[in-house]
Amino acid sequence: MCYHSQLSVREVSSGGCVMKPIRISVLILCAAFVSVAWGQQPGCKFSPLWAEFHKHNMMRWNRCENVLSVHNVSNLALKWSYTTGGEIANLISPTVANGVVYVTSYDGMLYALDAHTGAMLWSYDIGFSVSSPAIVHGVVYVGAGDNNVYALNAITGAKLWSYLTGDSVYSSPAVVKGMVFVGSGDLNVYALEANTGAELWRFRTNGLVYSSPAVENGVVYVGSYDGNLYALDAKTGAYRWSYDTGNYVDSSPAVAKGVVYFGSDNFNVYALNASTGAKLWSYNAGDYVDSSPAVMNGVVYVGCHNGNVYALDASTGTMLWSYLTGDAVLSSPAVANGVVYVGSWDNNVYALNASTGAKLWSYTTGSHVGSSPTVSNGVIYVGSFDNKLYAFGLN
């Protein structure tokens, strides 16, 4: 086993890491940066920003959004689009913090764009880019296809540290209490020290870990291609429990009120007791469920390969409504102020009524939309396989 710092490191399960040279590319700096929380709505004690793949307690909803609603979302129009050099694919979703949108692309770049105009502030070459960034305390954390987890200065793009895993990092980092939790294609889940990148622990599963961890109440929840949803102690990496679905778990879990929700390629959406892993209910969606659930006001929203977006009762798993798009829904829904936003492989981005599933708005991009939308300050940000990041706002 190889270590990356002088800190005490423990290996929770067997597995090694492969050391090889790290490629560092020239970055583009720009002084233009907004350093305050742009557009914070008065009276909301939570952040209106969307700085990680999991927005609020791992549930993908923005409780502070009060600009867009079921009454005006039909007036959404394109504000700007930015063309990258590669596809913005299924596992790549934009994040927003302090007036800046961060997104990766299959061209290998991480981009920082002005949230108002779409102008590029800086970019950094991280190799084949596959992860959604997380921005915490002025640092961008992102996984990369060159097997590294990177930490970059959010204002300048300067590299602060990198940590080399044994394979591509599709998983989006979760940053909680000074620790970065992330999965890798080398079968491991890692906990890294947020300031230095030092490895604190690793846990080896029996499959690729493309699921993005959710961290709640000192427990890390994450899926694996070995078919399991794992619960690990956040401080030590110690195994707490696992639930075997029998097929790949690409879906990133959501945690709400002591329940873990996630999907599996065995066609089911699951609700498990977060403390014990006991199954509370499952819902057969009819096809692969790689989409990550959003949970809000007692409802679980999730997409499916059969083209449906489902709304399920969070307590019972009973279907409340479904909306059929024209192709697979790998995008993970975002929920804000009574509206569900989601992309489909039919090239469209949709806004649906969260209570009824009725379509309120849609926009056709140039290719598949597997990217998961982000909602912040009255603007919807989402990527497409047509190489573009889109920003939609009110006329």
Phi, psi and omega in degrees: 000145180242144183243157186244010178198181178268001179290159176289124183239139178236145175256117185283325177221170185294153178146146181241178175230148185254123180271131173209163186301143178263128179271122179249125183255162179289136179254161181254123182259148175214137184282340183291116180200137178264120190264358179250163179289096187297128169071026181298129180286135179294145174085000179252119184280351178261164180284135174279356183278171180226081192266355176220163179305314173274119186279296187240111180049040177067025186246000176055050171217152183248101184286348182265354181292119178226011176272307179272144179205176178299339185276337185232357186294340177295344179269007178301139178219161179292122174273312178196164171221150179236128181265118176270183180268007182201175182293143170257097199264195193302316186270002184257117178230142180288153171232155188228131176205130172055045175077014181232137174256131179247132180207147175255168182213160178292358172280000177091005185253147164258126182250142168244118186240145175296125185293335180280321192242340185084002179294138179285130177267316174198165174217157181218134182276112181246019183082194180299116191266129186222354189248154171274136182285158171235136182241116182221126177052045174077015180234137175261124177250131183207145175268157187219159178286349175273016174082002183261155160256128182250149168237122183235150174295126186291336182275319188251338186085003180295138180287131177263317175196166171218150178233127185267117173267188183265002181195181182300146181250092177277332181298141176270131184296145168248128185244115185220126174051048175078012180233142178252122181250130185202150176257165181220159174291354176276011175085358185259151164257132183244149166240122182242151175286125189296328183279331188239340185083003180296138178287129178262318173198165172219150177231127183265124172265190178249021180204170176301144178245091177261343176297145177267130185295147167247136183237122182210130177055041175077014181233137175260125178247129183203146179263162181220157175290354173280003176093358185259150163257122184256147169241122184234147175293126186294328182281323190244342186081004181297139178294130175254307176196167173215156177233124185265117179268343180089000177206171186308141171245093173277327185301140175268131186289153170244142183239123181213124174052046175079015180232139176254127180245137179196167178246165180220158175285004172273013174085000186255150165257134185243150167235120182240150171295123186294335181275325188243340185083002179294137180286129176266318174195164171220152179231125179278110184275347176097355179193181180306141175240090176265342176298146177265135185290150165249137184235124180207133175052043175078016180232138176255123179250130184205149178261167184215153179297341179280005176095355182271147162253126183251144167244119184242144174295123185294336182274327188239340185083003178294134179287128178268319174197165173220150176233125184265117173271187184269359181195186185301143175249096175264341177300145177265129183297151169240137184239133178203125171053047174084009182233139175254125179248132184203152177255161180222157175289358172279011176083002185254152166254134184241149165240121184242149174292122185294336182273327188240340185084000180296140178286128179257334185191152170208159178219133182264118177269186183274358181194191182302146174244096175258344177296149179265131182293155174237138182241122180206123174055045175078014180232139176255125178246132179203147179258167181218159174293353176278013177079006186250145165259129183252146172233123181243136177216179181285149176296000000 
